[in-house]
Amino acid sequence: MPTKAAPTAPSAARVVKKRRPEQRQLILDEAARLFKERGFGSSSMRDLGARVGLDAASMYNHIRSKDELLEIICFRVSDAYLAQLAEVEQLPASPLAQITELLRHHVRLMTQDGPAVSVANNEWKALTEPRLTEFKAARKRYEKGFAALIEQGIAAGELQPVNVSVALFTLLSAVRWVELWYRPGRDISAAELENDLLLMLLDGLKKPTA
Amino acid sequence: MPTKAAPTAPSAARVVKKRRPEQRQLILDEAARLFKERGFGSSSMRDLGARVGLDAASMYNHIRSKDELLEIICFRVSDAYLAQLAEVEQLPASPLAQITELLRHHVRLMTQDGPAVSVANNEWKALTEPRLTEFKAARKRYEKGFAALIEQGIAAGELQPVNVSVALFTLLSAVRWVELWYRPGRDISAAELENDLLLMLLDGLKKPTA
DNA sequence: GTCTATAGGCGGATAGAC
DNA sequence: GTCTATCCGCCTATAGAC
């Protein structure tokens, strides 16, 4: 209910075009939400079109194929993860501090781009072949980098000497519920969630000083 | 529990038929693996038939529909989880001990029935409507029961006073990678995995005695 | 209980008018 | 750049021969 109604009076020659180059982005965002909700294989382009407000056929003026949508979403996420890893690796900090920072980035990506992260995590199997292998390789690189940090932390005596694979996957898995659960309107803020989660996880991984 | 249960000797006509009532079970097992690998929506009955060694049409002599396969898999898993919860709730033990035991059952179900657990966790969204609501309710019951144990643990001073939802979902999520990662031929046994995982998680949740 | 054949529908994607 | 119309393939499921 606009108390001071639309100031957007079309003042003649002002910018009214609203060229919406963001149509493509709208399609991608809606695709991520749809694929998350229904799964890639159970989502149809007709469904997607209905959400975007476009006929299915019309979307092909903005995108090449349904597969392309999945590719873009998955690689946008994997690129973001790898960028975060590279950033953290260059911090002049202890392994534990680096892991902490990486997990914070990790959680933050989920709260900020939840649907895309969810699709990248759960629907990547539907990628077609040249891209499927690429995606698996990217994920492997991230896992290797993360595992290296854990190994360094153990070597430095900051972390408990647990099995590195167990620690790695437990950490990565433990934060994944955020992507499914978090919504801006929750009774807990994104920052609080991040802190509580890290506290719980790292107090388990930290070696007791006793 | 009957200590002298019925021996159930087939006294009458000596059951020899061996009509392979296990054909149906074979289909269900293979369906779980297929749905896990490709997702429900991306799996076809033709694919499944090829794996089972039957024509797609022939399977309809053993099952009613593709949807039915998903239903059976999902509810077999949710029933198992709820049974484990009920069992643990009746143990004369502390909340922490109950949680530990429940998590052990949880992990064990994954290592023993991995594909079905994976499908129940990831593909349940494809259930059709009367069953979809039922499944969500079952999951909610499990979560409530689990959360109650955590609350009791906090109240008893056994657990750190973390946000209960965060603790609940972190625990449930943290063990989920097992269903995706574990294979009988790994370099770590199921028992070792279980122990390492619980050690890491519970040392994080346990209140330091300091 | 297995097959072949096929119904009937929905899928992704394209052609062409406007 | 959006629509309508449509191609054609694959989908689930059924019918009916054997």
Short mmCIF file of C-alpha atoms (C1' of nucleotides) in Angstrom, two decimals:
data_model
loop_
_atom_site.label_atom_id
_atom_site.label_comp_id
_atom_site.label_asym_id
_atom_site.label_seq_id
_atom_site.Cartn_x
_atom_site.Cartn_y
_atom_site.Cartn_z
CA MET A 1 0.00 0.00 0.00
CA PRO A 2 1.89 3.02 -1.24
CA THR A 3 1.34 5.93 1.10
CA LYS A 4 3.05 8.28 -1.24
CA ALA A 5 2.12 6.70 -4.48
CA ALA A 6 4.36 5.93 -7.33
CA PRO A 7 6.82 8.70 -7.83
CA THR A 8 7.64 6.95 -11.03
CA ALA A 9 5.60 9.35 -13.07
CA PRO A 10 6.76 8.73 -16.60
CA SER A 11 8.31 12.10 -17.08
CA ALA A 12 8.21 11.97 -20.77
CA ALA A 13 11.66 11.40 -22.09
CA ARG A 14 13.14 9.96 -18.91
CA VAL A 15 14.41 6.46 -18.91
CA VAL A 16 11.31 4.40 -19.27
CA LYS A 17 12.58 1.65 -21.44
CA LYS A 18 13.23 -0.85 -18.69
CA ARG A 19 15.15 -2.93 -21.22
CA ARG A 20 15.36 -5.79 -18.78
CA PRO A 21 18.68 -7.31 -19.76
CA GLU A 22 18.06 -9.04 -16.46
CA GLN A 23 15.53 -11.35 -18.06
CA ARG A 24 18.24 -13.96 -18.40
CA GLN A 25 19.22 -13.59 -14.78
CA LEU A 26 15.61 -13.89 -13.72
CA ILE A 27 15.35 -17.15 -15.61
CA LEU A 28 18.50 -18.45 -13.96
CA ASP A 29 17.36 -17.48 -10.48
CA GLU A 30 13.97 -19.04 -10.95
CA ALA A 31 15.55 -22.16 -12.45
CA ALA A 32 17.70 -22.59 -9.36
CA ARG A 33 14.66 -22.36 -7.12
CA LEU A 34 12.65 -24.74 -9.26
CA PHE A 35 15.43 -27.31 -9.60
CA LYS A 36 15.97 -27.15 -5.87
CA GLU A 37 12.31 -27.70 -5.11
CA ARG A 38 11.48 -30.39 -7.63
CA GLY A 39 14.82 -31.74 -8.80
CA PHE A 40 16.24 -31.17 -12.28
CA GLY A 41 14.72 -34.24 -13.87
CA SER A 42 11.29 -33.49 -12.50
CA SER A 43 11.29 -29.87 -13.60
CA SER A 44 9.99 -28.92 -17.01
CA MET A 45 10.69 -25.87 -19.08
CA ARG A 46 6.96 -25.25 -19.11
CA ASP A 47 7.00 -25.10 -15.29
CA LEU A 48 9.89 -22.70 -15.40
CA GLY A 49 8.24 -20.53 -17.99
CA ALA A 50 5.12 -20.26 -15.87
CA ARG A 51 7.18 -18.96 -12.97
CA VAL A 52 9.13 -16.51 -15.04
CA GLY A 53 5.98 -15.29 -16.72
CA LEU A 54 7.09 -16.37 -20.14
CA ASP A 55 6.10 -19.08 -22.51
CA ALA A 56 8.53 -21.98 -22.54
CA ALA A 57 9.45 -21.28 -26.13
CA SER A 58 10.22 -17.64 -25.40
CA MET A 59 12.95 -18.53 -22.94
CA TYR A 60 15.02 -19.95 -25.73
CA ASN A 61 15.68 -16.39 -26.82
CA HIS A 62 17.65 -16.00 -23.60
CA ILE A 63 19.15 -19.41 -23.00
CA ARG A 64 20.36 -22.24 -25.15
CA SER A 65 18.89 -25.26 -23.43
CA LYS A 66 17.66 -26.68 -20.16
CA ASP A 67 21.03 -28.36 -19.67
CA GLU A 68 22.74 -25.00 -20.01
CA LEU A 69 20.76 -23.67 -17.07
CA LEU A 70 22.06 -26.45 -14.86
CA GLU A 71 25.61 -25.94 -16.07
CA ILE A 72 25.62 -22.24 -15.36
CA ILE A 73 24.18 -22.71 -11.89
CA CYS A 74 26.56 -25.50 -10.93
CA PHE A 75 29.72 -23.82 -12.17
CA ARG A 76 28.85 -20.47 -10.74
CA VAL A 77 28.76 -22.16 -7.35
CA SER A 78 31.88 -24.27 -7.80
CA ASP A 79 33.78 -21.23 -9.05
CA ALA A 80 32.72 -19.32 -5.96
CA TYR A 81 33.87 -22.11 -3.67
CA LEU A 82 37.25 -22.37 -5.37
CA ALA A 83 37.72 -18.61 -5.23
CA GLN A 84 37.04 -18.67 -1.51
CA LEU A 85 39.53 -21.46 -1.03
CA ALA A 86 42.22 -19.57 -2.93
CA GLU A 87 41.52 -16.46 -0.92
CA VAL A 88 41.76 -18.25 2.40
CA GLU A 89 44.90 -20.11 1.45
CA GLN A 90 46.70 -16.82 1.10
CA LEU A 91 45.77 -15.51 4.51
CA PRO A 92 48.72 -15.18 6.85
CA ALA A 93 47.01 -17.19 9.54
CA SER A 94 47.15 -20.54 11.27
CA PRO A 95 45.46 -23.56 9.67
CA LEU A 96 42.68 -23.43 12.23
CA ALA A 97 42.05 -19.77 11.51
CA GLN A 98 42.03 -20.52 7.81
CA ILE A 99 39.56 -23.35 8.26
CA THR A 100 37.36 -21.13 10.36
CA GLU A 101 37.37 -18.44 7.73
CA LEU A 102 36.69 -20.92 4.95
CA LEU A 103 33.73 -22.36 6.82
CA ARG A 104 32.39 -18.87 7.37
CA HIS A 105 32.57 -18.19 3.64
CA HIS A 106 31.01 -21.55 3.04
CA VAL A 107 28.02 -20.85 5.23
CA ARG A 108 27.70 -17.34 3.92
CA LEU A 109 27.44 -18.55 0.35
CA MET A 110 24.56 -20.76 1.38
CA THR A 111 22.63 -18.02 3.10
CA GLN A 112 23.21 -15.65 0.20
CA ASP A 113 22.74 -17.94 -2.76
CA GLY A 114 20.90 -20.86 -1.21
CA PRO A 115 18.99 -22.27 -4.17
CA ALA A 116 22.03 -22.29 -6.44
CA VAL A 117 24.17 -23.96 -3.80
CA SER A 118 21.47 -26.52 -3.25
CA VAL A 119 21.27 -27.32 -6.94
CA ALA A 120 25.05 -27.55 -7.27
CA ASN A 121 25.15 -29.92 -4.33
CA ASN A 122 22.22 -32.14 -5.23
CA GLU A 123 21.55 -31.94 -8.94
CA TRP A 124 25.05 -31.93 -10.44
CA LYS A 125 24.65 -35.58 -11.35
CA ALA A 126 22.36 -34.52 -14.16
CA LEU A 127 25.14 -32.58 -15.89
CA THR A 128 25.98 -33.96 -19.32
CA GLU A 129 29.30 -35.43 -20.03
CA PRO A 130 31.98 -32.99 -20.80
CA ARG A 131 30.75 -30.78 -17.97
CA LEU A 132 30.05 -33.56 -15.53
CA THR A 133 33.70 -34.55 -15.40
CA GLU A 134 34.78 -30.94 -15.11
CA PHE A 135 32.47 -30.38 -12.20
CA LYS A 136 33.68 -33.46 -10.35
CA ALA A 137 37.25 -32.28 -10.86
CA ALA A 138 36.44 -28.85 -9.46
CA ARG A 139 34.84 -30.38 -6.41
CA LYS A 140 37.83 -32.64 -5.94
CA ARG A 141 40.15 -29.65 -6.04
CA TYR A 142 38.15 -27.95 -3.33
CA GLU A 143 38.16 -31.05 -1.17
CA LYS A 144 41.90 -31.53 -1.60
CA GLY A 145 42.59 -27.94 -0.63
CA PHE A 146 40.35 -28.22 2.39
CA ALA A 147 41.89 -31.51 3.42
CA ALA A 148 45.34 -29.96 3.21
CA LEU A 149 44.30 -27.31 5.69
CA ILE A 150 43.07 -29.99 8.07
CA GLU A 151 46.32 -31.91 7.73
CA GLN A 152 48.30 -28.79 8.48
CA GLY A 153 46.12 -28.12 11.48
CA ILE A 154 46.76 -31.58 12.83
CA ALA A 155 50.47 -31.30 12.16
CA ALA A 156 50.53 -27.96 13.94
CA GLY A 157 48.82 -29.50 16.95
CA GLU A 158 45.79 -27.25 16.62
CA LEU A 159 43.41 -30.03 15.71
CA GLN A 160 42.67 -33.43 17.09
CA PRO A 161 44.42 -36.19 15.17
CA VAL A 162 41.30 -37.48 13.51
CA ASN A 163 41.06 -39.24 10.18
CA VAL A 164 41.36 -36.45 7.64
CA SER A 165 38.65 -37.74 5.32
CA VAL A 166 36.24 -38.15 8.18
CA ALA A 167 36.95 -34.66 9.41
CA LEU A 168 36.70 -33.15 5.93
CA PHE A 169 33.42 -34.71 4.97
CA THR A 170 31.91 -34.23 8.38
CA LEU A 171 32.63 -30.52 8.25
CA LEU A 172 31.41 -30.12 4.70
CA SER A 173 28.33 -32.16 5.41
CA ALA A 174 27.58 -30.60 8.75
CA VAL A 175 27.04 -27.17 7.25
CA ARG A 176 24.92 -28.36 4.36
CA TRP A 177 21.62 -28.28 6.22
CA VAL A 178 21.91 -24.51 6.16
CA GLU A 179 21.20 -24.42 2.44
CA LEU A 180 17.97 -26.31 2.99
CA TRP A 181 16.85 -24.69 6.20
CA TYR A 182 17.90 -21.10 6.13
CA ARG A 183 15.37 -18.49 5.14
CA PRO A 184 15.75 -14.76 5.74
CA GLY A 185 12.69 -14.81 7.96
CA ARG A 186 13.97 -17.32 10.49
CA ASP A 187 14.05 -16.59 14.19
CA ILE A 188 17.83 -16.76 14.05
CA SER A 189 19.93 -14.36 12.03
CA ALA A 190 22.48 -15.46 9.48
CA ALA A 191 25.28 -14.20 11.69
CA GLU A 192 24.03 -15.99 14.78
CA LEU A 193 23.58 -19.17 12.81
CA GLU A 194 27.11 -18.92 11.49
CA ASN A 195 28.56 -18.41 14.95
CA ASP A 196 26.59 -21.17 16.64
CA LEU A 197 27.43 -23.61 13.91
CA LEU A 198 31.14 -22.88 13.95
CA LEU A 199 31.26 -23.00 17.71
CA MET A 200 29.74 -26.43 17.73
CA LEU A 201 31.92 -27.80 14.97
CA LEU A 202 35.23 -26.34 15.96
CA ASP A 203 34.95 -27.07 19.61
CA GLY A 204 34.70 -30.61 18.43
CA LEU A 205 37.70 -30.36 16.23
CA LYS A 206 39.88 -28.25 18.48
CA LYS A 207 42.16 -30.12 20.75
CA PRO A 208 41.24 -29.51 24.34
CA THR A 209 43.95 -27.52 26.06
CA ALA A 210 43.79 -29.75 29.08
CA MET B 1 10.52 -60.47 23.54
CA PRO B 2 9.78 -64.17 23.01
CA THR B 3 12.68 -66.27 24.19
CA LYS B 4 11.21 -69.41 22.74
CA ALA B 5 9.75 -68.14 19.52
CA ALA B 6 7.84 -70.26 17.08
CA PRO B 7 10.18 -72.46 15.02
CA THR B 8 7.76 -72.06 12.15
CA ALA B 9 8.50 -75.44 10.62
CA PRO B 10 6.63 -75.74 7.33
CA SER B 11 4.98 -78.90 8.59
CA ALA B 12 2.18 -79.09 6.14
CA ALA B 13 2.99 -79.43 2.47
CA ARG B 14 6.70 -78.63 2.65
CA VAL B 15 7.01 -75.27 0.97
CA VAL B 16 9.29 -75.83 -1.99
CA LYS B 17 7.83 -73.45 -4.44
CA LYS B 18 10.68 -70.93 -4.39
CA ARG B 19 8.58 -68.85 -6.69
CA ARG B 20 11.17 -66.12 -6.47
CA PRO B 21 9.14 -63.74 -4.40
CA GLU B 22 12.49 -61.99 -4.29
CA GLN B 23 12.01 -60.61 -7.77
CA ARG B 24 10.08 -57.79 -6.24
CA GLN B 25 12.82 -57.16 -3.73
CA LEU B 26 15.40 -57.17 -6.47
CA ILE B 27 13.45 -54.51 -8.30
CA LEU B 28 13.20 -52.42 -5.16
CA ASP B 29 16.90 -52.70 -4.40
CA GLU B 30 17.89 -51.82 -7.91
CA ALA B 31 15.41 -48.94 -7.95
CA ALA B 32 17.02 -47.48 -4.84
CA ARG B 33 20.44 -47.61 -6.43
CA LEU B 34 19.20 -46.12 -9.69
CA PHE B 35 17.22 -43.33 -8.05
CA LYS B 36 20.22 -42.52 -5.91
CA GLU B 37 22.55 -42.34 -8.89
CA ARG B 38 20.37 -40.45 -11.32
CA GLY B 39 17.58 -38.96 -9.28
CA PHE B 40 13.97 -40.12 -9.41
CA GLY B 41 12.86 -37.79 -12.18
CA SER B 42 15.81 -38.66 -14.38
CA SER B 43 15.37 -42.41 -13.97
CA SER B 44 13.18 -44.32 -16.37
CA MET B 45 11.48 -47.64 -15.96
CA ARG B 46 13.38 -48.79 -19.03
CA ASP B 47 16.67 -48.05 -17.26
CA LEU B 48 15.49 -49.95 -14.24
CA GLY B 49 14.31 -52.89 -16.30
CA ALA B 50 17.68 -53.12 -18.00
CA ARG B 51 19.39 -53.39 -14.63
CA VAL B 52 16.99 -55.92 -13.27
CA GLY B 53 17.20 -57.96 -16.46
CA LEU B 54 13.54 -57.55 -17.25
CA ASP B 55 11.61 -55.61 -19.80
CA ALA B 56 10.05 -52.46 -18.39
CA ALA B 57 6.58 -53.81 -18.98
CA SER B 58 7.33 -57.05 -17.16
CA MET B 59 8.04 -55.26 -13.91
CA TYR B 60 4.43 -54.24 -13.67
CA ASN B 61 3.67 -57.82 -12.73
CA HIS B 62 5.58 -57.15 -9.51
CA ILE B 63 4.92 -53.52 -8.78
CA ARG B 64 2.08 -51.14 -9.34
CA SER B 65 3.87 -48.02 -10.58
CA LYS B 66 7.09 -46.09 -10.54
CA ASP B 67 5.66 -43.87 -7.80
CA GLU B 68 5.02 -46.92 -5.68
CA LEU B 69 8.71 -47.79 -5.80
CA LEU B 70 9.62 -44.41 -4.37
CA GLU B 71 6.95 -44.66 -1.70
CA ILE B 72 8.08 -48.07 -0.51
CA ILE B 73 11.72 -47.01 -0.35
CA CYS B 74 11.03 -43.76 1.48
CA PHE B 75 8.68 -45.20 4.07
CA ARG B 76 10.81 -48.24 4.73
CA VAL B 77 13.55 -45.82 5.72
CA SER B 78 11.40 -43.45 7.74
CA ASP B 79 9.84 -46.39 9.56
CA ALA B 80 13.29 -47.65 10.44
CA TYR B 81 14.34 -44.28 11.78
CA LEU B 82 11.24 -43.93 13.91
CA ALA B 83 11.66 -47.45 15.26
CA GLN B 84 15.21 -46.64 16.27
CA LEU B 85 14.06 -43.49 18.00
CA ALA B 86 11.39 -45.35 19.94
CA GLU B 87 13.91 -47.98 20.93
CA VAL B 88 16.44 -45.46 22.17
CA GLU B 89 13.85 -43.43 24.04
CA GLN B 90 13.15 -46.43 26.21
CA LEU B 91 16.75 -47.04 27.21
CA PRO B 92 17.43 -46.42 30.88
CA ALA B 93 20.30 -44.08 30.09
CA SER B 94 21.28 -40.44 30.17
CA PRO B 95 20.27 -38.15 27.31
CA LEU B 96 23.84 -38.08 26.03
CA ALA B 97 24.01 -41.86 26.03
CA GLN B 98 20.69 -41.99 24.23
CA ILE B 99 21.86 -39.52 21.60
CA THR B 100 25.05 -41.48 21.13
CA GLU B 101 23.13 -44.66 20.61
CA LEU B 102 20.69 -43.02 18.24
CA LEU B 103 23.50 -41.63 16.14
CA ARG B 104 25.11 -45.05 16.02
CA HIS B 105 21.87 -46.55 14.73
CA HIS B 106 21.62 -43.67 12.31
CA VAL B 107 25.05 -44.27 10.84
CA ARG B 108 24.54 -47.99 10.82
CA LEU B 109 21.39 -47.70 8.76
CA MET B 110 23.33 -45.74 6.18
CA THR B 111 26.12 -48.26 5.90
CA GLN B 112 23.66 -51.12 5.70
CA ASP B 113 20.99 -49.68 3.48
CA GLY B 114 22.81 -46.76 1.88
CA PRO B 115 20.94 -46.38 -1.41
CA ALA B 116 17.52 -46.46 0.24
CA VAL B 117 18.57 -43.91 2.85
CA SER B 118 19.97 -41.70 0.16
CA VAL B 119 16.74 -41.83 -1.81
CA ALA B 120 14.63 -41.15 1.25
CA ASN B 121 16.81 -38.16 2.06
CA ASN B 122 17.11 -36.66 -1.39
CA GLU B 123 14.22 -37.83 -3.54
CA TRP B 124 11.28 -37.69 -1.16
CA LYS B 125 10.14 -34.45 -2.78
CA ALA B 126 8.95 -36.47 -5.74
CA LEU B 127 6.38 -38.33 -3.61
CA THR B 128 2.81 -37.69 -4.69
CA GLU B 129 0.43 -35.96 -2.51
CA PRO B 130 -1.19 -38.08 0.11
CA ARG B 131 2.16 -39.72 0.79
CA LEU B 132 4.23 -36.59 0.59
CA THR B 133 2.47 -35.07 3.58
CA GLU B 134 2.73 -38.32 5.50
CA PHE B 135 6.43 -38.50 4.88
CA LYS B 136 7.03 -34.95 6.02
CA ALA B 137 5.07 -35.68 9.18
CA ALA B 138 7.14 -38.77 9.89
CA ARG B 139 10.34 -36.82 9.47
CA LYS B 140 9.01 -34.11 11.74
CA ARG B 141 8.26 -36.68 14.42
CA TYR B 142 11.78 -37.98 14.25
CA GLU B 143 13.22 -34.49 14.48
CA LYS B 144 11.03 -33.60 17.44
CA GLY B 145 12.04 -36.72 19.29
CA PHE B 146 15.69 -36.09 18.59
CA ALA B 147 15.40 -32.45 19.62
CA ALA B 148 13.80 -33.51 22.90
CA LEU B 149 16.83 -35.63 23.69
CA ILE B 150 19.09 -32.68 23.03
CA GLU B 151 17.01 -30.45 25.26
CA GLN B 152 17.15 -33.00 28.04
CA GLY B 153 20.88 -33.25 27.61
CA ILE B 154 21.28 -29.53 27.94
CA ALA B 155 18.97 -29.42 30.93
CA ALA B 156 20.95 -32.22 32.55
CA GLY B 157 24.18 -30.30 32.01
CA GLU B 158 25.63 -32.94 29.76
CA LEU B 159 25.59 -30.82 26.64
CA GLN B 160 26.67 -27.33 25.79
CA PRO B 161 23.77 -24.86 25.84
CA VAL B 162 23.63 -24.46 22.09
CA ASN B 163 20.61 -23.56 20.04
CA VAL B 164 18.65 -26.80 19.85
CA SER B 165 17.72 -26.49 16.19
CA VAL B 166 21.29 -25.77 15.22
CA ALA B 167 22.51 -28.76 17.19
CA LEU B 168 19.82 -31.04 15.82
CA PHE B 169 20.31 -30.23 12.18
CA THR B 170 24.06 -30.11 12.47
CA LEU B 171 24.12 -33.60 13.90
CA LEU B 172 21.66 -35.00 11.39
CA SER B 173 23.46 -33.30 8.54
CA ALA B 174 26.95 -34.14 9.70
CA VAL B 175 26.38 -37.85 9.39
CA ARG B 176 24.70 -37.67 6.00
CA TRP B 177 27.88 -37.81 3.96
CA VAL B 178 28.22 -41.40 5.08
CA GLU B 179 25.34 -42.46 2.88
CA LEU B 180 27.07 -40.96 -0.14
CA TRP B 181 30.63 -41.91 0.65
CA TYR B 182 30.58 -45.23 2.37
CA ARG B 183 31.26 -48.34 0.35
CA PRO B 184 32.12 -51.72 1.81
CA GLY B 185 35.51 -51.62 0.09
CA ARG B 186 36.76 -48.43 1.72
CA ASP B 187 40.04 -48.28 3.58
CA ILE B 188 38.11 -47.59 6.76
CA SER B 189 35.68 -50.08 8.25
CA ALA B 190 32.11 -49.23 9.11
CA ALA B 191 32.90 -49.56 12.79
CA GLU B 192 35.91 -47.28 12.63
CA LEU B 193 33.96 -44.76 10.65
CA GLU B 194 31.19 -44.80 13.20
CA ASN B 195 33.59 -44.29 16.07
CA ASP B 196 35.61 -41.51 14.46
CA LEU B 197 32.50 -39.68 13.43
CA LEU B 198 30.88 -39.84 16.83
CA LEU B 199 34.06 -38.85 18.56
CA MET B 200 34.32 -35.76 16.45
CA LEU B 201 30.71 -34.76 16.83
CA LEU B 202 30.20 -35.47 20.48
CA ASP B 203 33.41 -33.98 21.67
CA GLY B 204 32.05 -30.86 20.11
CA LEU B 205 28.75 -31.16 21.83
CA LYS B 206 29.94 -32.37 25.18
CA LYS B 207 30.52 -29.71 27.72
CA PRO B 208 34.19 -29.59 28.69
CA THR B 209 34.61 -30.79 32.23
CA ALA B 210 36.78 -27.84 33.06
"C1'" DG C 1 5.24 -64.03 -15.85
"C1'" DT C 2 7.56 -62.69 -19.82
"C1'" DC C 3 7.47 -60.70 -24.03
"C1'" DT C 4 5.92 -57.27 -28.27
"C1'" DA C 5 3.17 -53.62 -29.49
"C1'" DT C 6 1.17 -49.58 -28.59
"C1'" DA C 7 -1.70 -46.18 -26.42
"C1'" DG C 8 -1.61 -41.59 -24.67
"C1'" DG C 9 0.75 -37.90 -22.64
"C1'" DC C 10 4.39 -34.83 -21.71
"C1'" DG C 11 9.13 -33.68 -22.55
"C1'" DG C 12 12.69 -30.27 -24.96
"C1'" DA C 13 13.24 -27.69 -28.69
"C1'" DT C 14 12.28 -25.25 -33.33
"C1'" DA C 15 9.70 -22.52 -37.09
"C1'" DG C 16 7.57 -18.68 -38.31
"C1'" DA C 17 3.89 -15.05 -37.72
"C1'" DC C 18 3.63 -10.68 -35.58
"C1'" DG D 1 11.31 -10.97 -28.17
"C1'" DT D 2 6.97 -13.03 -27.55
"C1'" DC D 3 3.64 -15.76 -29.04
"C1'" DT D 4 1.12 -20.19 -31.41
"C1'" DA D 5 1.72 -24.34 -33.53
"C1'" DT D 6 4.12 -28.30 -33.96
"C1'" DC D 7 7.77 -31.96 -34.44
"C1'" DC D 8 9.32 -35.93 -32.57
"C1'" DG D 9 11.18 -38.66 -29.04
"C1'" DC D 10 10.80 -40.73 -24.64
"C1'" DC D 11 7.92 -41.50 -20.81
"C1'" DT D 12 4.65 -44.59 -17.86
"C1'" DA D 13 1.50 -47.90 -18.20
"C1'" DT D 14 -1.70 -51.28 -20.45
"C1'" DA D 15 -3.32 -55.04 -23.78
"C1'" DG D 16 -2.82 -59.30 -25.33
"C1'" DA D 17 -0.08 -63.19 -27.44
"C1'" DC D 18 2.53 -66.99 -25.74
#
